[in-house]
mmCIF file of C-alpha atoms in Angstrom:
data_model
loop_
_atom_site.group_PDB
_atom_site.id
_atom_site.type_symbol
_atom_site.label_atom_id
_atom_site.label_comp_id
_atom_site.label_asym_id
_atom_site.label_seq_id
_atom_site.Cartn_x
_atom_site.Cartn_y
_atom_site.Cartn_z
ATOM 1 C CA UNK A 1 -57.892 7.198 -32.250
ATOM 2 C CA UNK A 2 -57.639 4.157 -34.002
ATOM 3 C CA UNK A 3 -56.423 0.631 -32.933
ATOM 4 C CA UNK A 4 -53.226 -0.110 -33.962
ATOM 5 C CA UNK A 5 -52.647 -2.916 -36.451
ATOM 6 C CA UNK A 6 -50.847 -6.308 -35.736
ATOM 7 C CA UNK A 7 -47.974 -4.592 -37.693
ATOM 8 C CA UNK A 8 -47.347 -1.602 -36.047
ATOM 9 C CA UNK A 9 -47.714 -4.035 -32.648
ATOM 10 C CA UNK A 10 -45.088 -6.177 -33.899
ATOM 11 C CA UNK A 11 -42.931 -3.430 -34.983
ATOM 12 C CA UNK A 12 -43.489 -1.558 -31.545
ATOM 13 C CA UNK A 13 -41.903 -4.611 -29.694
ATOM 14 C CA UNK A 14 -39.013 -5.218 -32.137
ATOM 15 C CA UNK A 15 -37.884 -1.842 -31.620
ATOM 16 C CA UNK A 16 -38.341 -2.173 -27.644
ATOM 17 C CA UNK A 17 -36.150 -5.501 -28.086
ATOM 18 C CA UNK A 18 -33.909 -3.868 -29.762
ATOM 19 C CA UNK A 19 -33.317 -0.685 -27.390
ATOM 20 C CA UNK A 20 -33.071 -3.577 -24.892
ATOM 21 C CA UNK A 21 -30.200 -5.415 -26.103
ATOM 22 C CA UNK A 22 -28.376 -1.913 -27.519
ATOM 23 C CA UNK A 23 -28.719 -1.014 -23.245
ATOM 24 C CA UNK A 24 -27.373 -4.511 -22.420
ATOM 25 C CA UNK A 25 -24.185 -4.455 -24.872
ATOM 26 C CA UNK A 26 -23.698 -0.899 -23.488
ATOM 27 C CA UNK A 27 -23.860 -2.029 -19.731
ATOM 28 C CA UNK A 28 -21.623 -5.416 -20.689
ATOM 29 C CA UNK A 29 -18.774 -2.856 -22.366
ATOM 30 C CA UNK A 30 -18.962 -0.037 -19.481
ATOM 31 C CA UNK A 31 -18.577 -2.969 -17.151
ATOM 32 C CA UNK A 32 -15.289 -4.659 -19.402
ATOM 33 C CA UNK A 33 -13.654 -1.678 -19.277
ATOM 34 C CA UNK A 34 -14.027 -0.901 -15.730
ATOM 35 C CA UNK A 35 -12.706 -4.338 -15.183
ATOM 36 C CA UNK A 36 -9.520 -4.222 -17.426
ATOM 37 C CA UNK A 37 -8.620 -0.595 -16.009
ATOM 38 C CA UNK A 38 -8.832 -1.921 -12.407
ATOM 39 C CA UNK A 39 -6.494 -5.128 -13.592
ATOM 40 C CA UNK A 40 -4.258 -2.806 -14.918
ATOM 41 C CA UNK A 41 -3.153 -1.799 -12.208
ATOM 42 C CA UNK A 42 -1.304 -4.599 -11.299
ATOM 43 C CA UNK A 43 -0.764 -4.708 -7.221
ATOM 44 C CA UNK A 44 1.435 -1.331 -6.905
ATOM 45 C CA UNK A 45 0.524 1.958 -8.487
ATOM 46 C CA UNK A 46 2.795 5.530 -8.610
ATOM 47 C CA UNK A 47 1.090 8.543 -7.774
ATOM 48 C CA UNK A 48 1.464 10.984 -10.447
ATOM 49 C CA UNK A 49 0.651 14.579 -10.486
ATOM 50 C CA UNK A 50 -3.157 15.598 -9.825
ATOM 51 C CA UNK A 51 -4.043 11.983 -8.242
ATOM 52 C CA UNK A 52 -5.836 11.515 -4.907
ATOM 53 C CA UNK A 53 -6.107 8.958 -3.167
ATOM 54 C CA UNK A 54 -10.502 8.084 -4.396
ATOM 55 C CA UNK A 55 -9.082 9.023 -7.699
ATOM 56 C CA UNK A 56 -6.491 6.150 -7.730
ATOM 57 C CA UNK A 57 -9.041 3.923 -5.713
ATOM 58 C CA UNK A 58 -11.869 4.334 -8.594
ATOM 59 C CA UNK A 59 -9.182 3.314 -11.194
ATOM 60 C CA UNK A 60 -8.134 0.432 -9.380
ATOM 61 C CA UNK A 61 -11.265 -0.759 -8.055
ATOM 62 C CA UNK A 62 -10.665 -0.849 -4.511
ATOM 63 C CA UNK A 63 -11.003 1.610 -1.466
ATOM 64 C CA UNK A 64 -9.631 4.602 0.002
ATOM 65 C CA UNK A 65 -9.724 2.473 3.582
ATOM 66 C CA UNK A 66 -8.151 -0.514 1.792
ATOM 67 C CA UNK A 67 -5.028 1.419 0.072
ATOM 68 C CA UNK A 68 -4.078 3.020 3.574
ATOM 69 C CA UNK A 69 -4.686 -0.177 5.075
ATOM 70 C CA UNK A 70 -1.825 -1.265 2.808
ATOM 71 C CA UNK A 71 0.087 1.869 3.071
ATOM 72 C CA UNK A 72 0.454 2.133 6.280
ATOM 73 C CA UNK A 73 2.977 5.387 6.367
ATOM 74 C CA UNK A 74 -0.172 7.326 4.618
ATOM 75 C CA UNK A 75 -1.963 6.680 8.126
ATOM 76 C CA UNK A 76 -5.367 7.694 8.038
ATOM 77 C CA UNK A 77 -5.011 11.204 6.185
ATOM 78 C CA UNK A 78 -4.667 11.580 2.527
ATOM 79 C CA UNK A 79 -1.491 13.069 1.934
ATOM 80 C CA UNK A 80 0.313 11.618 -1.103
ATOM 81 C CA UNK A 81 2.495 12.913 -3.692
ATOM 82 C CA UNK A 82 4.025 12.411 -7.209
ATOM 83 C CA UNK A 83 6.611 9.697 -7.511
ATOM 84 C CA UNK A 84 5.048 7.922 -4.143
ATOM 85 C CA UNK A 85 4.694 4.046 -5.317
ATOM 86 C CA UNK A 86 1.225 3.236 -3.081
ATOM 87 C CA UNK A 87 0.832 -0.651 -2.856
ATOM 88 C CA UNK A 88 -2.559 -2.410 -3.246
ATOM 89 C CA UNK A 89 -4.571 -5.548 -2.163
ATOM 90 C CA UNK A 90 -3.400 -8.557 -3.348
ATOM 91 C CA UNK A 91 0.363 -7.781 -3.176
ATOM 92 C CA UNK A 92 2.622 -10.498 -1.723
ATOM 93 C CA UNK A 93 5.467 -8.221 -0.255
ATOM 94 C CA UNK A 94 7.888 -10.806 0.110
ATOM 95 C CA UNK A 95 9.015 -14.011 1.852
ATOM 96 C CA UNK A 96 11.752 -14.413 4.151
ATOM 97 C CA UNK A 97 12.561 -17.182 7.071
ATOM 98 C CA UNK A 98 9.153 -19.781 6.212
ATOM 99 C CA UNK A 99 6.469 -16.879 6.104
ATOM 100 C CA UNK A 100 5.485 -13.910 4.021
ATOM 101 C CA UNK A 101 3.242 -11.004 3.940
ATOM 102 C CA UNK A 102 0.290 -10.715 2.326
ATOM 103 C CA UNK A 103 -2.098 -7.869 1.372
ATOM 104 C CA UNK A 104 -5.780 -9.197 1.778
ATOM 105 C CA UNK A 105 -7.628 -8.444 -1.660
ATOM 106 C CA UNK A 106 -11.425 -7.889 -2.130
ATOM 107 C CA UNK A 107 -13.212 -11.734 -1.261
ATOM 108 C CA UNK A 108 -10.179 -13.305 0.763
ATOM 109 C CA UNK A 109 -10.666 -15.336 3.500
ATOM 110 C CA UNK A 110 -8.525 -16.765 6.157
ATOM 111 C CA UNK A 111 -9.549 -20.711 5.059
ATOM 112 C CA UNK A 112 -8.915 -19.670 1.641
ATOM 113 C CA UNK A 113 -5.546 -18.053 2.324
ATOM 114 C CA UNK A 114 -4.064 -20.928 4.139
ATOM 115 C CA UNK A 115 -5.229 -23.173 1.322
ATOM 116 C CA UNK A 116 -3.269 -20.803 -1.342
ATOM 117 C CA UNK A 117 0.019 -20.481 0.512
ATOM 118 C CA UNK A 118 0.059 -23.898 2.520
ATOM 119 C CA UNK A 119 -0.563 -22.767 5.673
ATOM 120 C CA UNK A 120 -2.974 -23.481 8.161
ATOM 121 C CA UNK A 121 -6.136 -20.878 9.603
ATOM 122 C CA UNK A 122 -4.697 -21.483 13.009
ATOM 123 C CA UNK A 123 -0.994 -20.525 12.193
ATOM 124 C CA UNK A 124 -2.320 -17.703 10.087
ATOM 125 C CA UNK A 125 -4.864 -16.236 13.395
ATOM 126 C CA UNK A 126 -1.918 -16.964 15.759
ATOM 127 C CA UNK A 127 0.921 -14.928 13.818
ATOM 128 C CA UNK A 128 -1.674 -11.764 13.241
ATOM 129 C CA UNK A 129 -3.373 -10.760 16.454
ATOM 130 C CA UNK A 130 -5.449 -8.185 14.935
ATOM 131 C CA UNK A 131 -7.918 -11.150 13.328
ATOM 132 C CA UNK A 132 -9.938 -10.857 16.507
ATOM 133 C CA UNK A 133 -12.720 -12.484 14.468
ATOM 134 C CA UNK A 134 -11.293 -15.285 11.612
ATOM 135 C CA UNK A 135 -14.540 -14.687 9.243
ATOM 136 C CA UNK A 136 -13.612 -11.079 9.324
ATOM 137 C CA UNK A 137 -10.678 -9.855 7.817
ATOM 138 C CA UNK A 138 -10.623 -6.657 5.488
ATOM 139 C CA UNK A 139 -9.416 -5.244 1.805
ATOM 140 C CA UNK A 140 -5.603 -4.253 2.176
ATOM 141 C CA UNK A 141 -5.094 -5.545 5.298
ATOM 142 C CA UNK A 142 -1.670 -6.844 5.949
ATOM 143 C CA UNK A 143 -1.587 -10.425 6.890
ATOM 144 C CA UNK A 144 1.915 -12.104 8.330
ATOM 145 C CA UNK A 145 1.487 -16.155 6.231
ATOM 146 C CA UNK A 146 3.701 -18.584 8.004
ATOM 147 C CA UNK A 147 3.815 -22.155 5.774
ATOM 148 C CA UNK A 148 3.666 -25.077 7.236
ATOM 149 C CA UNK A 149 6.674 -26.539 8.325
ATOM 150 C CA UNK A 150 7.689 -30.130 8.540
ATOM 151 C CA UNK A 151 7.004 -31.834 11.866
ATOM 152 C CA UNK A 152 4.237 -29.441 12.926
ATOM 153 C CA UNK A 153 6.492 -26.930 14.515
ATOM 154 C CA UNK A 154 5.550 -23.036 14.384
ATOM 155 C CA UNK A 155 8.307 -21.098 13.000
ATOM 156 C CA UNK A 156 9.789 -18.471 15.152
ATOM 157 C CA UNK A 157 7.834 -15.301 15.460
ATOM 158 C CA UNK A 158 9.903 -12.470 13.891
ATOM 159 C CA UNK A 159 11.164 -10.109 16.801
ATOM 160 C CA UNK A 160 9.576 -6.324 15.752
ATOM 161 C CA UNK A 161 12.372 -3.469 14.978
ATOM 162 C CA UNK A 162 13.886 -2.620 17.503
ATOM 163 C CA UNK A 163 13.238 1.334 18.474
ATOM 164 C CA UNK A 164 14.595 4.138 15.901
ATOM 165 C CA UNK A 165 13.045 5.611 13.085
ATOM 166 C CA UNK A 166 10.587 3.373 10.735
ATOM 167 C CA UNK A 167 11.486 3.529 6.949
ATOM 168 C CA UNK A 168 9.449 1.492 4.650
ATOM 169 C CA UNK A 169 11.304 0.130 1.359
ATOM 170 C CA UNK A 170 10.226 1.768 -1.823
ATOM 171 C CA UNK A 171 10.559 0.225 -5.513
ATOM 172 C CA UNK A 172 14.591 -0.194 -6.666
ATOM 173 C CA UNK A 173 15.455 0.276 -2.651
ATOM 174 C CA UNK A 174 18.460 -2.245 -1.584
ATOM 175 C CA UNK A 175 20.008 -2.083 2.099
ATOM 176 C CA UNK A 176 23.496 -0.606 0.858
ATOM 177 C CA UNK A 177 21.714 2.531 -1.622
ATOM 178 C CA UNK A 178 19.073 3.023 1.980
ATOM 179 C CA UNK A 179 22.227 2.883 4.125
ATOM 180 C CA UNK A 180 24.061 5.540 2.218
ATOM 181 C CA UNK A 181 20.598 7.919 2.183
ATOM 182 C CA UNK A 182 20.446 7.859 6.059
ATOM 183 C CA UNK A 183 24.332 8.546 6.559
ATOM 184 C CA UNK A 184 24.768 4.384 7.745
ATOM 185 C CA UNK A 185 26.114 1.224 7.401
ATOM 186 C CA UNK A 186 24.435 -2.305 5.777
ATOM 187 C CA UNK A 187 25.949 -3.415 9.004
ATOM 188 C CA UNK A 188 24.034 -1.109 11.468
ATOM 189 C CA UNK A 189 20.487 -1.882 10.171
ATOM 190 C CA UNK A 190 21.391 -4.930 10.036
ATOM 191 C CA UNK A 191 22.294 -5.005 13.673
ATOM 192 C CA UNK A 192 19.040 -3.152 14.922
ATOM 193 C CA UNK A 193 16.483 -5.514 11.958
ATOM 194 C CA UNK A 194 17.140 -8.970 12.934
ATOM 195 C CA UNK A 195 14.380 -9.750 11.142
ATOM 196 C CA UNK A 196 16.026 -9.270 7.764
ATOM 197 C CA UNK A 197 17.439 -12.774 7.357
ATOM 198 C CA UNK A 198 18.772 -11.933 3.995
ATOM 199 C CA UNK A 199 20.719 -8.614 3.690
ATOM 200 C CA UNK A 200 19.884 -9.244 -0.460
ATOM 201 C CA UNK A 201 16.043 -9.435 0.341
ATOM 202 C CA UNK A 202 13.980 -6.795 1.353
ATOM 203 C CA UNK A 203 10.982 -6.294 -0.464
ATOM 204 C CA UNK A 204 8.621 -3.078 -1.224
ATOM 205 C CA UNK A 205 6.385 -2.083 1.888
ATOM 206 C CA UNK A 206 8.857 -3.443 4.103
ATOM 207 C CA UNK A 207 9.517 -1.676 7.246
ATOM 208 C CA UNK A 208 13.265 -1.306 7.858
ATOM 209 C CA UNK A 209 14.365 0.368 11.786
ATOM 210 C CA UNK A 210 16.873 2.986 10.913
ATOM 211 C CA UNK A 211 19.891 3.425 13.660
ATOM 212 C CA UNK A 212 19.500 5.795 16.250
ATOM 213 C CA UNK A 213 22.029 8.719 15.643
ATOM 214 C CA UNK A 214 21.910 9.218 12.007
ATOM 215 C CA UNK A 215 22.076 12.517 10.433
ATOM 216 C CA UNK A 216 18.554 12.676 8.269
ATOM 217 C CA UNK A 217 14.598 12.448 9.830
ATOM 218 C CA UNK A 218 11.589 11.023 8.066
ATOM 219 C CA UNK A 219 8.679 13.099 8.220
ATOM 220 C CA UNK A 220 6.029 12.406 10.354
ATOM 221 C CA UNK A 221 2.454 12.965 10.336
ATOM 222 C CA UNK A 222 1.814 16.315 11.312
ATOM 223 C CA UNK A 223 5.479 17.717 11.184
ATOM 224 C CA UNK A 224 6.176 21.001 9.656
ATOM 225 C CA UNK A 225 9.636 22.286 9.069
ATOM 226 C CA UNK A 226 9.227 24.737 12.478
ATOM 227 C CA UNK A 227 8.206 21.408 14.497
ATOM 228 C CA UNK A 228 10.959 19.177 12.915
ATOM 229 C CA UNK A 229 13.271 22.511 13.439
ATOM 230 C CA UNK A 230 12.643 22.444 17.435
ATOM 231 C CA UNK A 231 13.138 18.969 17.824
ATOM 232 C CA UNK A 232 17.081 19.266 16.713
ATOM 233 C CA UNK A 233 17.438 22.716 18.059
ATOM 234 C CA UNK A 234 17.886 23.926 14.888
ATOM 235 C CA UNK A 235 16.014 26.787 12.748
ATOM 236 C CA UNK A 236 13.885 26.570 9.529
ATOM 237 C CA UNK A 237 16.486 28.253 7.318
ATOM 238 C CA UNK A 238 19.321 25.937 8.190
ATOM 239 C CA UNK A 239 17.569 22.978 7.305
ATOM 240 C CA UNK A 240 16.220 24.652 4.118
ATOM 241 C CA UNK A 241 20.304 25.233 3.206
ATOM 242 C CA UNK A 242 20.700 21.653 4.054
ATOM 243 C CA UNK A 243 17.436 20.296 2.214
ATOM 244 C CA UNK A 244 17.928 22.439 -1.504
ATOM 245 C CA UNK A 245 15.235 20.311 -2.860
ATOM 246 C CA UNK A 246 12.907 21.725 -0.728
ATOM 247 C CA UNK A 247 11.386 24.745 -2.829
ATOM 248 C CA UNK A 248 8.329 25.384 -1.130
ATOM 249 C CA UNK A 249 9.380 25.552 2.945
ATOM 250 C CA UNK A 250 4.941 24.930 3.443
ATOM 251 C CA UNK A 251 5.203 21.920 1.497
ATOM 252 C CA UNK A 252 6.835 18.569 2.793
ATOM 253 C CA UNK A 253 5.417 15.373 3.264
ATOM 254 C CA UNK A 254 4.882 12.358 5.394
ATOM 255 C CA UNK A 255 8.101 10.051 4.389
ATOM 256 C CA UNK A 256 10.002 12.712 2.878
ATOM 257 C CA UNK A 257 14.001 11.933 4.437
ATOM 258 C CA UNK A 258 15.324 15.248 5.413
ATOM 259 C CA UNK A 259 19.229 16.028 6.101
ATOM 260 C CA UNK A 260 19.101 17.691 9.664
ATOM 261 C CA UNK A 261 22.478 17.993 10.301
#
């Protein structure tokens, strides 16, 4: 074996240098585009067909915990479907009556929150009693942001719905089109939601009481059409003749609004 020559040294470490930076510009356009398809995503996303939920979670560079965090009506399973519009962190639902709701994204903080929305870390711990520790609050957690108001004075805490089924609002939803879907009136949510100071302003994620009475169900977490069936004395194949958009009786799913009488 022979020594090798200043030359072939030389050339031996430009090639190294440059394997190094091809790696780097590799690395530096893997990481771009992982960036840009997660911002893409904007803060709602619609399941389409063959999507789970870590699917949708890779592509948007959160969590599976976060999104049902934020989507509360998944629950802790991972039923979705096509069509579904799945909100993530860093949506601001709304605002209505001095306060909104917020979806906590990946790095907020409860200082830095009441610094973006003009609030205050007290107001913000005192209107959500699930910060039970205000350096610790989590990726698509929903946060209730009261501003400041004038004076000092803590807005009024929004009553909760009143009892009746729970309907959350889904893109292109208004109170008059979800009023004629559960066989209502604008007038009776409106009488069982005082919380909806604004019959023109409800906002995606929002959860609306439905009246007691009405003549559809939302389905639950665990229902099947035999459960849902026994709980209105009714049988499968009646509410299959009532429900024609049901094609597969094994196959319906949490939120779905079913006709039941």
């Amino acid at each position: 074996m022979h020594a090798l020559s200043e030359m072939e040294v030389s050339m031996n470490n430009k090639k190294i240098f440059q394997i190094f930076v091809l790696t780097a510009v590799l690395l530096a356009m893997f990481a771009t585009t992982t960036s840009a398809s997660a911002a893409g995503c904007g803060t709602s996303v619609t399941v389409v067909s063959g999507d789970t939920l870590r699917k949708i979670a890779d592509r948007c560079g959160t969590t599976v915990s976060a999104i049902q965090r934020a989507n509360p009506e998944i629950g802790s399973g991972n039923l979705i479907y096509p069509g579904q519009v799945l909100l993530l962190p860093g949506t601001i639902l709304g605002s209505d009556g001095g306060y909104l709701i917020y979806i906590v994204a990946r790095g907020d903080t409860v200082k830095g929150l009441a610094a973006r929305f003009g609030s205050t870390v007290d107001l913000i711990v005192a209107h959500n009693p699930d910060i039970k520790n205000v350096n610790l609050i989590y990726e698509g957690q929903r946060l209730t942001i009261y501003v400041t108001t004038p004076g000092g004075n803590l807005p009024p805490t929004t009553p909760p719905p009143s009892s009746g089924q729970v309907y959350y609002v889904q893109k292109g939803d208004t109170l008059r089109n979800i009023a004629s879907r559960f066989s209502t009136t604008v007038e009776d949510i409106l009488k069982v939601n005082s919380q909806i100071a604004n019959p023109n302003l409800i906002y995606v994620g929002q959860a609306i009481t439905i009246p007691a009475g009405v003549s559809t169900y939302i389905v639950q977490k665990g229902d099947t059409l035999r459960i849902i069936a026994g709980k209105f004395g009714t049988t499968v194949e009646n509410l299959l003749s009532l429900n024609p958009n049901i094609k597969n009786p094994n196959l319906i799913y949490v939120g779905q609004v079913l006709n039941v009488r």
